[in-house]
Tab-separated table of C-alpha atoms and ligand atoms in Angstrom:
chain	number	residue	atom	x	y	z
H	1	MET	CA	47.091	-21.713	-59.236
H	2	PRO	CA	44.420	-19.734	-60.214
H	3	ALA	CA	42.578	-19.192	-63.335
H	4	THR	CA	44.963	-18.143	-65.830
H	5	SER	CA	42.774	-17.138	-68.531
H	6	LEU	CA	39.123	-15.650	-68.287
H	7	ASP	CA	37.536	-18.015	-70.942
H	8	GLN	CA	38.410	-20.616	-68.610
H	9	LEU	CA	36.573	-19.503	-65.607
H	10	VAL	CA	33.742	-17.998	-67.653
H	11	SER	CA	32.776	-21.423	-69.380
H	12	LEU	CA	32.990	-23.200	-66.308
H	13	CYS	CA	30.666	-20.679	-64.990
H	14	LYS	CA	28.089	-21.456	-67.272
H	15	ARG	CA	28.834	-25.130	-67.309
H	16	ARG	CA	28.593	-25.753	-64.149
H	17	GLY	CA	25.390	-22.451	-63.112
H	18	PHE	CA	27.236	-19.905	-61.460
H	19	ILE	CA	27.127	-17.221	-63.948
H	20	PHE	CA	24.835	-17.151	-67.150
H	21	PRO	CA	25.401	-14.450	-69.873
H	22	GLY	CA	22.096	-12.032	-69.569
H	23	SER	CA	19.170	-12.553	-71.382
H	24	GLU	CA	20.384	-15.214	-73.315
H	25	LEU	CA	16.825	-16.693	-74.576
H	26	TYR	CA	16.996	-13.253	-76.507
H	27	GLY	CA	20.560	-13.033	-77.933
H	28	GLY	CA	21.909	-11.461	-74.609
H	29	LEU	CA	22.318	-7.968	-73.425
H	30	ALA	CA	26.200	-6.828	-73.673
H	31	ASN	CA	27.738	-6.911	-70.353
H	32	THR	CA	25.028	-8.032	-68.317
H	33	TRP	CA	25.209	-11.572	-66.099
H	34	ASP	CA	22.918	-13.482	-64.205
H	35	TYR	CA	23.976	-15.535	-61.495
H	36	GLY	CA	23.513	-19.133	-61.744
H	37	PRO	CA	21.961	-21.602	-58.720
H	38	LEU	CA	25.681	-21.962	-57.491
H	39	GLY	CA	26.403	-18.384	-58.194
H	40	VAL	CA	24.164	-16.862	-56.248
H	41	GLU	CA	24.814	-19.419	-53.117
H	42	LEU	CA	28.619	-18.218	-53.397
H	43	LYS	CA	27.346	-14.279	-53.416
H	44	ASN	CA	25.336	-14.588	-50.644
H	45	ARG	CA	28.085	-16.320	-48.325
H	46	ILE	CA	30.400	-13.952	-49.493
H	47	LYS	CA	27.534	-11.191	-48.569
H	48	LYS	CA	26.622	-12.753	-45.262
H	49	ASN	CA	30.703	-13.052	-44.404
H	50	TRP	CA	31.070	-9.720	-44.707
H	51	TRP	CA	28.329	-8.782	-42.953
H	52	LYS	CA	29.084	-10.724	-40.221
H	53	THR	CA	32.747	-9.312	-40.305
H	54	PHE	CA	31.932	-5.789	-40.806
H	55	VAL	CA	28.582	-4.745	-39.441
H	56	ARG	CA	26.638	-7.466	-36.920
H	57	GLY	CA	30.568	-8.381	-35.734
H	58	ARG	CA	31.623	-4.738	-34.452
H	59	GLU	CA	30.621	-3.043	-31.768
H	60	ASP	CA	30.731	0.337	-33.408
H	61	MET	CA	29.104	-0.925	-36.693
H	62	VAL	CA	25.252	-0.713	-37.813
H	63	GLY	CA	23.552	-1.581	-40.954
H	64	LEU	CA	21.313	-0.080	-43.721
H	65	ASP	CA	19.493	-0.613	-46.364
H	66	ALA	CA	18.440	2.374	-48.677
H	67	SER	CA	16.544	3.322	-51.809
H	68	ILE	CA	18.076	3.151	-55.201
H	69	LEU	CA	15.694	5.752	-56.054
H	70	MET	CA	16.568	8.932	-54.275
H	71	ASN	CA	15.544	12.635	-54.387
H	72	ARG	CA	17.814	13.775	-56.959
H	73	LYS	CA	19.145	16.790	-54.973
H	74	VAL	CA	21.285	14.210	-53.413
H	75	TRP	CA	23.084	13.811	-56.491
H	76	GLU	CA	23.209	17.526	-56.977
H	77	ALA	CA	24.832	17.822	-53.633
H	78	SER	CA	27.253	14.678	-54.064
H	79	GLY	CA	28.636	16.348	-56.774
H	80	HIS	CA	27.628	13.683	-59.217
H	81	VAL	CA	25.419	15.861	-61.116
H	82	GLY	CA	28.654	18.199	-61.842
H	83	SER	CA	31.347	15.457	-61.887
H	84	PHE	CA	30.848	12.145	-62.515
H	85	ALA	CA	31.499	12.100	-66.124
H	86	ASP	CA	33.760	10.677	-68.419
H	87	PRO	CA	35.545	11.991	-71.617
H	88	LEU	CA	34.088	10.583	-74.629
H	89	VAL	CA	35.735	10.707	-78.282
H	90	ASP	CA	33.728	9.793	-81.438
H	91	CYS	CA	35.681	8.159	-84.491
H	92	LYS	CA	34.796	10.426	-87.071
H	93	LYS	CA	35.067	7.843	-90.217
H	94	CYS	CA	33.004	4.832	-88.632
H	95	LYS	CA	31.036	6.890	-85.880
H	96	GLN	CA	31.889	4.451	-82.708
H	97	ARG	CA	32.621	6.184	-79.448
H	98	PHE	CA	35.070	5.621	-76.961
H	99	ARG	CA	36.793	6.939	-73.538
H	100	GLY	CA	39.485	8.552	-74.576
H	101	ASP	CA	41.405	8.489	-71.720
H	102	LYS	CA	41.125	4.370	-71.666
H	103	LEU	CA	42.493	4.815	-75.246
H	104	LEU	CA	45.520	6.931	-73.855
H	105	GLU	CA	46.359	4.796	-70.793
H	106	GLU	CA	47.151	1.264	-72.881
H	107	LYS	CA	50.348	3.506	-74.413
H	108	LEU	CA	50.889	5.874	-71.760
H	109	GLY	CA	49.632	4.169	-68.237
H	110	VAL	CA	47.465	5.211	-65.679
H	111	GLU	CA	49.372	7.784	-64.163
H	112	ALA	CA	50.127	9.851	-67.121
H	113	VAL	CA	46.606	9.931	-68.449
H	114	ALA	CA	45.005	11.228	-64.744
H	115	VAL	CA	46.762	14.618	-65.051
H	116	LEU	CA	45.579	15.509	-68.781
H	117	LYS	CA	42.833	18.153	-68.980
H	118	LEU	CA	39.836	16.931	-71.337
H	119	ALA	CA	40.731	19.382	-74.384
H	120	GLN	CA	44.447	17.530	-74.559
H	121	ILE	CA	42.771	14.414	-75.074
H	122	GLN	CA	42.066	14.591	-78.717
H	123	PRO	CA	45.397	16.099	-79.560
H	124	MET	CA	47.275	13.569	-77.849
H	125	LEU	CA	45.040	10.652	-79.795
H	126	MET	CA	46.410	12.207	-82.759
H	127	ALA	CA	49.685	12.777	-81.990
H	128	GLU	CA	50.719	9.097	-80.611
H	129	LYS	CA	48.504	7.844	-83.420
H	130	ILE	CA	46.397	5.965	-81.421
H	131	PRO	CA	43.932	4.288	-83.996
H	132	CYS	CA	40.063	3.476	-83.647
H	133	PRO	CA	39.856	-0.004	-82.105
H	134	ALA	CA	37.046	-0.677	-84.423
H	135	CYS	CA	37.935	0.543	-88.216
H	136	LYS	CA	41.470	1.439	-87.441
H	137	LYS	CA	41.831	4.901	-88.600
H	138	ILE	CA	42.800	7.599	-86.778
H	139	ASP	CA	40.758	10.580	-87.051
H	140	TRP	CA	39.401	11.683	-83.170
H	141	THR	CA	36.725	14.535	-82.507
H	142	GLU	CA	37.263	16.372	-79.387
H	143	ALA	CA	36.701	15.056	-75.931
H	144	LYS	CA	32.970	15.592	-74.743
H	145	THR	CA	32.490	14.575	-70.979
H	146	PHE	CA	29.273	12.501	-70.708
H	147	ASN	CA	27.510	11.646	-67.255
H	148	LEU	CA	27.718	8.325	-65.869
H	149	MET	CA	24.569	8.289	-64.002
H	150	PHE	CA	21.380	6.534	-65.538
H	151	LYS	CA	18.142	8.398	-65.653
H	152	THR	CA	14.603	7.508	-65.584
H	153	HIS	CA	11.266	9.178	-64.405
H	154	GLN	CA	9.156	8.186	-61.395
H	155	GLY	CA	5.570	8.101	-62.042
H	156	VAL	CA	3.481	8.431	-65.483
H	157	VAL	CA	4.726	11.819	-67.081
H	158	GLU	CA	8.064	11.754	-68.313
H	159	ASP	CA	9.133	15.523	-68.394
H	160	GLU	CA	12.064	17.408	-66.668
H	161	GLY	CA	10.146	17.189	-63.523
H	162	THR	CA	9.796	13.750	-62.532
H	163	LEU	CA	13.415	12.721	-63.115
H	164	VAL	CA	15.347	10.476	-61.236
H	165	TYR	CA	18.428	8.841	-61.263
H	166	LEU	CA	19.479	5.392	-60.337
H	167	ARG	CA	22.299	5.302	-57.453
H	168	PRO	CA	26.013	5.581	-59.226
H	169	GLU	CA	26.772	4.646	-55.288
H	170	THR	CA	25.217	3.221	-52.461
H	171	ALA	CA	27.190	5.733	-49.860
H	172	GLN	CA	24.869	8.524	-50.297
H	173	GLY	CA	22.116	6.641	-48.791
H	174	ILE	CA	24.193	6.444	-45.884
H	175	PHE	CA	24.822	10.147	-45.655
H	176	VAL	CA	21.405	11.378	-46.090
H	177	ASN	CA	20.616	8.936	-43.680
H	178	PHE	CA	23.461	10.079	-40.849
H	179	LYS	CA	21.008	12.040	-38.450
H	180	ASN	CA	18.603	9.473	-38.708
H	181	ILE	CA	20.972	7.208	-37.424
H	182	VAL	CA	22.313	9.130	-34.670
H	183	ASP	CA	19.168	10.266	-32.995
H	184	THR	CA	17.570	6.414	-32.984
H	185	MET	CA	20.715	4.382	-32.156
H	186	ARG	CA	22.590	6.805	-30.244
H	187	MET	CA	25.625	6.294	-31.887
H	188	ARG	CA	28.791	8.067	-30.469
H	189	LEU	CA	32.230	8.293	-32.299
H	190	PRO	CA	33.838	6.967	-33.966
H	191	PHE	CA	31.025	4.488	-35.928
H	192	GLY	CA	30.295	2.749	-39.258
H	193	VAL	CA	27.475	2.161	-41.384
H	194	GLY	CA	27.424	-1.025	-43.579
H	195	GLN	CA	25.593	-1.209	-46.804
H	196	ILE	CA	25.182	-3.854	-49.689
H	197	GLY	CA	23.385	-3.037	-52.131
H	198	LYS	CA	23.144	-2.305	-56.126
H	199	ALA	CA	24.577	0.295	-58.074
H	200	PHE	CA	24.060	1.522	-62.034
H	201	ARG	CA	26.899	3.437	-64.259
H	202	ASN	CA	26.561	3.921	-67.695
H	203	GLU	CA	29.928	3.132	-68.034
H	204	ILE	CA	31.400	3.056	-71.624
H	205	THR	CA	33.719	0.358	-71.631
H	206	PRO	CA	32.034	-2.596	-69.629
H	207	GLY	CA	34.014	-5.916	-69.857
H	208	ASN	CA	36.331	-8.046	-68.560
H	209	PHE	CA	32.765	-10.504	-67.447
H	210	THR	CA	32.077	-9.191	-64.398
H	211	PHE	CA	34.802	-6.817	-63.623
H	212	ARG	CA	33.149	-3.813	-64.855
H	213	THR	CA	29.159	-3.836	-65.536
H	214	ARG	CA	26.671	-1.333	-65.631
H	215	GLU	CA	24.583	-2.645	-63.100
H	216	PHE	CA	26.497	-3.919	-59.729
H	217	GLU	CA	26.886	-4.400	-55.944
H	218	GLN	CA	28.748	-2.829	-53.410
H	219	MET	CA	29.320	-3.259	-50.182
H	220	GLU	CA	30.022	0.198	-48.381
H	221	ILE	CA	30.915	1.353	-45.094
H	222	GLU	CA	30.834	5.003	-44.203
H	223	TYR	CA	33.077	5.280	-41.082
H	224	PHE	CA	32.384	8.428	-39.075
H	225	ILE	CA	35.239	10.014	-37.085
H	226	GLU	CA	36.599	13.192	-34.975
H	227	PRO	CA	38.263	15.691	-37.586
H	228	GLY	CA	41.955	15.282	-37.115
H	229	THR	CA	41.942	11.487	-36.658
H	230	ALA	CA	41.717	9.939	-40.193
H	231	GLY	CA	45.187	8.608	-40.482
H	232	GLN	CA	45.089	5.902	-37.730
H	233	TYR	CA	41.274	4.749	-39.104
H	234	PHE	CA	42.611	4.694	-42.324
H	235	ASP	CA	45.296	2.339	-41.518
H	236	HIS	CA	43.040	0.309	-39.153
H	237	TRP	CA	40.767	0.015	-42.519
H	238	LYS	CA	43.599	-0.849	-44.507
H	239	GLN	CA	44.750	-3.727	-42.329
H	240	ASP	CA	41.467	-5.129	-41.629
H	241	VAL	CA	40.249	-5.458	-45.203
H	242	TRP	CA	43.228	-6.709	-46.713
H	243	ASN	CA	42.896	-9.306	-43.828
H	244	TRP	CA	39.452	-9.866	-44.759
H	245	TYR	CA	40.287	-10.742	-48.313
H	246	VAL	CA	43.206	-13.003	-47.421
H	247	GLY	CA	40.999	-14.709	-44.902
H	248	LEU	CA	38.912	-15.756	-47.843
H	249	GLY	CA	41.698	-17.757	-49.601
H	250	ILE	CA	43.209	-14.767	-51.808
H	251	ASP	CA	46.817	-15.474	-51.963
H	252	PRO	CA	48.461	-12.135	-50.758
H	253	ILE	CA	51.057	-12.954	-54.173
H	254	ARG	CA	48.427	-11.326	-56.052
H	255	LEU	CA	47.171	-8.564	-53.796
H	256	ARG	CA	48.793	-5.022	-54.129
H	257	VAL	CA	47.822	-1.516	-52.331
H	258	ARG	CA	47.878	1.079	-54.678
H	259	GLU	CA	47.987	4.916	-53.641
H	260	HIS	CA	46.000	7.059	-56.011
H	261	GLU	CA	47.794	10.104	-57.370
H	262	LYS	CA	46.485	13.453	-56.535
H	263	ASP	CA	44.809	14.338	-59.939
H	264	GLU	CA	43.373	10.738	-59.871
H	265	LEU	CA	41.514	11.098	-57.088
H	266	SER	CA	37.901	11.324	-57.080
H	267	HIS	CA	35.972	15.054	-56.616
H	268	TYR	CA	34.949	13.925	-52.672
H	269	SER	CA	38.473	12.611	-51.538
H	270	SER	CA	41.780	13.895	-50.518
H	271	ARG	CA	43.338	10.201	-50.063
H	272	THR	CA	42.423	7.124	-51.703
H	273	ILE	CA	44.234	3.578	-51.359
H	274	ASP	CA	43.127	0.321	-53.888
H	275	ILE	CA	43.287	-3.084	-53.074
H	276	GLU	CA	44.291	-4.037	-56.326
H	277	TYR	CA	44.354	-8.268	-57.709
H	278	ASN	CA	46.024	-9.651	-59.934
H	279	PHE	CA	43.380	-10.554	-62.737
H	280	PRO	CA	44.322	-12.311	-66.043
H	281	TRP	CA	44.329	-9.068	-67.707
H	282	GLY	CA	46.818	-7.620	-64.912
H	283	PHE	CA	46.169	-5.611	-61.685
H	284	GLY	CA	42.750	-4.468	-61.323
H	285	GLU	CA	40.860	-2.658	-58.235
H	286	LEU	CA	39.001	-4.799	-56.189
H	287	PHE	CA	38.429	-1.855	-53.352
H	288	GLY	CA	38.929	1.431	-52.882
H	289	LEU	CA	39.598	3.157	-49.151
H	290	ALA	CA	39.223	6.736	-49.443
H	291	ASN	CA	39.063	10.203	-46.819
H	292	ARG	CA	35.907	11.817	-47.823
H	293	GLY	CA	36.577	13.869	-45.173
H	294	ASP	CA	33.631	16.244	-43.863
H	295	PHE	CA	33.004	16.964	-47.829
H	296	ASP	CA	29.324	14.957	-48.213
H	297	LEU	CA	28.028	16.028	-44.712
H	298	THR	CA	28.760	19.731	-45.476
H	299	GLN	CA	27.199	19.334	-49.085
H	300	HIS	CA	24.404	17.702	-47.683
H	301	GLN	CA	23.992	20.484	-44.997
H	302	THR	CA	23.911	23.164	-47.578
H	303	PHE	CA	21.642	21.669	-50.110
H	304	SER	CA	19.019	20.569	-47.694
H	305	GLY	CA	19.342	23.474	-45.360
H	306	GLN	CA	19.337	21.226	-42.337
H	307	ASP	CA	21.821	20.903	-39.244
H	308	LEU	CA	23.916	17.687	-39.702
H	309	HIS	CA	26.398	18.354	-37.003
H	310	TYR	CA	27.164	15.959	-34.250
H	311	THR	CA	27.189	16.787	-30.623
H	312	ASP	CA	29.883	15.623	-28.481
H	313	PRO	CA	27.566	13.351	-25.679
H	314	ASP	CA	29.903	14.493	-23.129
H	315	ASP	CA	30.247	17.640	-23.942
H	316	PRO	CA	27.020	19.394	-25.416
H	317	LYS	CA	29.536	22.527	-26.274
H	318	LYS	CA	31.519	20.541	-29.187
H	319	LYS	CA	29.383	20.610	-32.101
H	320	PHE	CA	31.152	19.765	-35.347
H	321	LEU	CA	30.725	18.055	-38.766
H	322	PRO	CA	32.269	14.257	-38.593
H	323	HIS	CA	34.672	13.592	-40.941
H	324	VAL	CA	34.468	9.653	-42.966
H	325	ILE	CA	36.384	7.323	-44.091
H	326	GLU	CA	35.286	5.282	-46.773
H	327	PRO	CA	36.118	1.548	-47.267
H	328	SER	CA	34.055	0.920	-50.892
H	329	PHE	CA	34.026	-3.045	-51.616
H	330	GLY	CA	33.166	-4.242	-54.954
H	331	CYS	CA	30.759	-7.518	-54.621
H	332	ASP	CA	30.830	-8.443	-58.253
H	333	ARG	CA	34.318	-8.241	-58.073
H	334	THR	CA	35.137	-9.924	-54.763
H	335	VAL	CA	33.093	-13.049	-56.358
H	336	LEU	CA	35.012	-12.688	-59.273
H	337	THR	CA	38.321	-12.700	-57.460
H	338	LEU	CA	37.281	-15.652	-55.299
H	339	LEU	CA	36.327	-17.439	-58.449
H	340	LEU	CA	39.618	-16.698	-60.144
H	341	GLU	CA	41.771	-17.786	-56.966
H	342	ALA	CA	39.615	-21.170	-56.476
H	343	TYR	CA	39.946	-22.606	-60.125
H	344	THR	CA	42.298	-24.936	-60.263
H	345	GLU	CA	43.830	-27.936	-62.646
H	346	GLU	CA	45.507	-30.758	-61.553
H	347	GLN	CA	46.536	-33.692	-63.279
H	348	VAL	CA	45.403	-36.851	-61.509
H	349	ASN	CA	46.438	-40.576	-63.506
H	350	ASP	CA	47.095	-38.930	-66.722
H	351	ASP	CA	43.548	-36.896	-66.719
H	352	THR	CA	43.100	-33.383	-65.741
H	353	ARG	CA	40.937	-32.168	-62.993
H	354	ILE	CA	39.266	-29.092	-62.459
H	355	VAL	CA	38.143	-28.059	-58.988
H	356	MET	CA	37.282	-25.004	-57.365
H	357	LYS	CA	39.172	-24.860	-54.157
H	358	PHE	CA	36.828	-22.528	-52.480
H	359	HIS	CA	37.783	-21.324	-48.786
H	360	PRO	CA	35.314	-23.548	-47.170
H	361	SER	CA	33.492	-20.829	-45.478
H	362	ILE	CA	32.102	-19.271	-49.065
H	363	ALA	CA	31.784	-22.878	-51.019
H	364	PRO	CA	28.211	-22.762	-52.784
H	365	ILE	CA	27.557	-26.327	-51.278
H	366	ASP	CA	29.208	-27.791	-47.756
H	367	LEU	CA	28.652	-31.334	-48.224
H	368	ALA	CA	27.566	-33.680	-50.836
H	369	ILE	CA	25.808	-37.091	-50.063
H	370	LEU	CA	26.078	-39.133	-52.917
H	371	PRO	CA	24.437	-43.083	-52.817
H	372	LEU	CA	26.830	-45.632	-54.339
H	373	SER	CA	24.405	-46.706	-56.756
H	374	LYS	CA	20.747	-46.622	-57.136
H	375	LYS	CA	19.986	-49.690	-55.294
H	376	GLU	CA	16.159	-48.535	-53.326
H	377	ASN	CA	17.298	-49.122	-50.029
H	378	LEU	CA	21.136	-47.133	-50.298
H	379	ILE	CA	18.789	-44.530	-52.092
H	380	ALA	CA	16.356	-44.176	-48.889
H	381	LYS	CA	19.288	-45.014	-46.503
H	382	ALA	CA	21.139	-41.208	-48.303
H	383	GLN	CA	17.675	-39.765	-48.262
H	384	GLU	CA	16.921	-40.171	-44.433
H	385	LEU	CA	20.911	-38.735	-43.739
H	386	TYR	CA	19.966	-35.937	-46.061
H	387	LYS	CA	16.887	-34.871	-44.473
H	388	LYS	CA	17.961	-35.116	-40.880
H	389	LEU	CA	20.956	-32.739	-41.713
H	390	ILE	CA	18.893	-30.247	-43.798
H	391	HIS	CA	16.698	-30.672	-40.491
H	392	GLU	CA	19.528	-30.386	-38.076
H	393	THR	CA	21.992	-28.508	-39.545
H	394	ASP	CA	22.412	-25.227	-41.689
H	395	LEU	CA	24.511	-27.246	-44.078
H	396	SER	CA	24.253	-26.297	-47.700
H	397	ILE	CA	23.465	-30.169	-48.911
H	398	ASP	CA	23.816	-31.532	-52.297
H	399	PHE	CA	21.935	-34.954	-52.911
H	400	ASP	CA	23.057	-36.607	-56.470
H	401	VAL	CA	22.277	-39.925	-57.882
H	402	THR	CA	22.733	-39.382	-61.248
H	403	GLY	CA	26.176	-41.044	-62.917
H	404	SER	CA	28.790	-43.126	-62.189
H	405	ILE	CA	30.314	-41.820	-58.716
H	406	GLY	CA	33.523	-40.877	-60.491
H	407	LYS	CA	31.647	-38.465	-62.689
H	408	ARG	CA	29.472	-37.478	-59.608
H	409	TYR	CA	32.733	-36.910	-57.574
H	410	ARG	CA	34.415	-34.969	-60.591
H	411	ARG	CA	31.072	-32.573	-60.783
H	412	GLN	CA	31.110	-31.969	-56.898
H	413	ASP	CA	35.294	-30.651	-57.521
H	414	GLU	CA	34.074	-28.260	-60.123
H	415	ILE	CA	31.760	-26.808	-57.905
H	416	GLY	CA	33.596	-26.624	-54.954
H	417	THR	CA	32.070	-28.774	-52.512
H	418	PRO	CA	34.705	-29.616	-49.503
H	419	LYS	CA	33.240	-32.901	-48.484
H	420	CYS	CA	31.131	-35.676	-50.172
H	421	ILE	CA	30.269	-38.485	-48.426
H	422	THR	CA	28.796	-41.580	-49.872
H	423	VAL	CA	26.361	-44.149	-48.551
H	424	ASP	CA	26.725	-47.599	-49.074
H	425	PHE	CA	26.457	-51.413	-48.132
H	426	GLY	CA	28.370	-50.808	-45.284
H	427	THR	CA	26.379	-48.212	-44.189
H	428	LEU	CA	23.080	-50.324	-44.419
H	429	GLY	CA	25.099	-52.730	-42.233
H	430	GLU	CA	24.913	-55.214	-45.040
H	431	ASP	CA	28.901	-55.434	-46.380
H	432	GLU	CA	31.464	-55.183	-43.270
H	433	LYS	CA	33.665	-55.618	-45.845
H	434	GLN	CA	32.768	-51.431	-46.821
H	435	GLY	CA	32.646	-50.458	-43.296
H	436	GLU	CA	30.772	-50.590	-40.043
H	437	LYS	CA	27.011	-49.947	-39.926
H	438	ASP	CA	25.948	-46.642	-40.101
H	439	THR	CA	29.337	-45.635	-41.157
H	440	VAL	CA	29.945	-43.727	-44.568
H	441	THR	CA	33.178	-42.590	-46.405
H	442	ILE	CA	34.114	-38.862	-46.523
H	443	ARG	CA	35.980	-37.840	-49.491
H	444	ASP	CA	38.487	-34.459	-49.323
H	445	ARG	CA	38.068	-32.000	-52.230
H	446	ASP	CA	41.797	-31.436	-52.276
H	447	THR	CA	43.764	-34.343	-50.821
H	448	LEU	CA	41.343	-36.682	-52.414
H	449	LYS	CA	41.908	-38.710	-49.252
H	450	GLN	CA	38.322	-41.135	-48.154
H	451	ASN	CA	38.043	-41.867	-44.480
H	452	ARG	CA	35.542	-43.916	-42.870
H	453	MET	CA	33.486	-42.481	-40.098
H	454	SER	CA	30.463	-42.175	-38.227
H	455	MET	CA	27.818	-39.142	-39.418
H	456	LYS	CA	28.502	-37.922	-36.176
H	457	GLU	CA	32.290	-37.512	-36.680
H	458	VAL	CA	31.084	-36.027	-40.174
H	459	LEU	CA	29.636	-33.294	-38.789
H	460	GLU	CA	32.437	-32.720	-36.504
H	461	THR	CA	34.694	-32.313	-39.261
H	462	LEU	CA	32.702	-30.101	-41.132
H	463	LYS	CA	32.384	-28.092	-38.277
H	464	ALA	CA	36.000	-27.381	-37.800
H	465	ASN	CA	36.628	-26.778	-41.533
H	466	ARG	CA	34.142	-23.478	-41.593
N	1	GAP	N1	31.601	5.385	-53.053
N	1	GAP	C1	32.735	5.265	-53.953
N	1	GAP	C2	32.488	4.506	-54.733
N	1	GAP	O1	31.672	3.888	-55.433
N	1	GAP	P1	34.342	3.763	-56.666
N	1	GAP	O2	35.811	3.143	-56.932
N	1	GAP	O3	34.032	4.039	-57.978
N	1	GAP	O4	33.594	4.199	-55.050
N	1	GAP	C3	33.971	1.134	-55.260
N	1	GAP	O5	33.405	2.143	-56.509
N	1	GAP	C4	34.421	-0.524	-55.849
N	1	GAP	O6	33.239	-0.606	-56.479
N	1	GAP	C5	34.980	-0.194	-56.661
N	1	GAP	O7	36.362	-0.763	-56.017
N	1	GAP	C6	34.489	-1.670	-57.573
N	1	GAP	O8	34.634	-2.919	-57.086
N	1	GAP	C7	33.365	-1.364	-57.367
N	1	GAP	N2	33.012	-0.807	-58.790
N	1	GAP	C8	32.641	0.509	-59.162
N	1	GAP	N3	32.624	0.448	-60.377
N	1	GAP	C9	32.192	-1.267	-61.157
N	1	GAP	C10	31.577	-1.468	-62.167
N	1	GAP	N4	31.212	-0.896	-63.505
N	1	GAP	N5	31.120	-2.609	-62.261
N	1	GAP	C11	31.538	-3.418	-61.316
N	1	GAP	N6	32.085	-3.272	-59.877
N	1	GAP	C12	32.519	-1.588	-59.796
């Protein structure tokens, strides 16, 4: 069973070094979070797994790492300057500001609100008698649109001419490099470009831990195809992504696909589906798959004045603007989902054991080496093993001598380490009852079974599990 309340997980993340509140030393900064030593390992493993699965592991994919700051014309062309906005309403009594559509969604549902026009939001709030969440009065201003892009200035002068935006999606870095990539990498359709990076949105209602933040990471693919072939690629991507999530250990019972209603579609999309996860507060978007058609390349061609047509290498007379299928993954939401999914509470001998049952391929630590006690020769032997393994393998290994062996096992359970090995007097060849010389006890996180084996066998077991 995964975590049933977010509080359980937030507390474990803080206690065990996965995720800390941002700027905590100075009283925090609302809705910012820092990945701690174990959180960054987990996130890096997820990103590495994603890159290997979708970029390095496929012949039809290449990677990119574009800048966060881009020429602001990019955002005029992409439609973000004009359309990337939320409808805001102010409470006339306490002056607090909220997203009008979100206030209505709780009462009317997502689908009903998606079709409302801006001018209908305030009358609907009044008609439904929806109170201000802060002061509980029902007195709303007209809804006004608010652009979600963060603004800053490049250089020392802060005027209109130096205005730049922090990118609200990584996707546009791929579109503006489309021609560079085709020309330098001799790519043939269909092919895709993958990118992992930060995106920024001045969200009005961030919250639910790392689910919705203003600074977040995306893992995005723009998959370029011949016009008229979108249907088949859309379905392939849906299946590949679903399989990737399930392969990382998410129980499909908590996943579902949701098709966007026509009125809910982003300005660039003719079809979108989300893969949603059943979070403790209900189903929420984990991943989005959109058919962007030739919207972006057409826009960039018009705004830049550059020819972005693709020429068929087998038929130079065939020139066209490719269409695009976009699989877009929230990296932080993937981390959050895998944390929730791993969180388990179990009764063991009248005691509650908290254990993070991460899939072995993403566990922040692969193996813990624990000398049975603080005896010098045990520590020396365990350290010798630790150094050998660090040198000879790419395993992420923890070495822990502090506290009783029981407490150390519990700590490793809470950080999700799949295997622990204990070095004892048997390992040293000083106590046959504990085991043969150079053998160790290996303990499995999930079954709690302990076996005696040689270090060679330990390594084979670890490799087989990853
Ligand atoms: N390029 C398409 C695009 O950006 P999106 O649905 O707005 O589409 C893609 O975002 C994914 O990014 C979402 O499925 C979600 O996982 C993640 N995401 C979006 N906004 C987020 C936020 N404020 N905080 C955390 N993750 C977010």
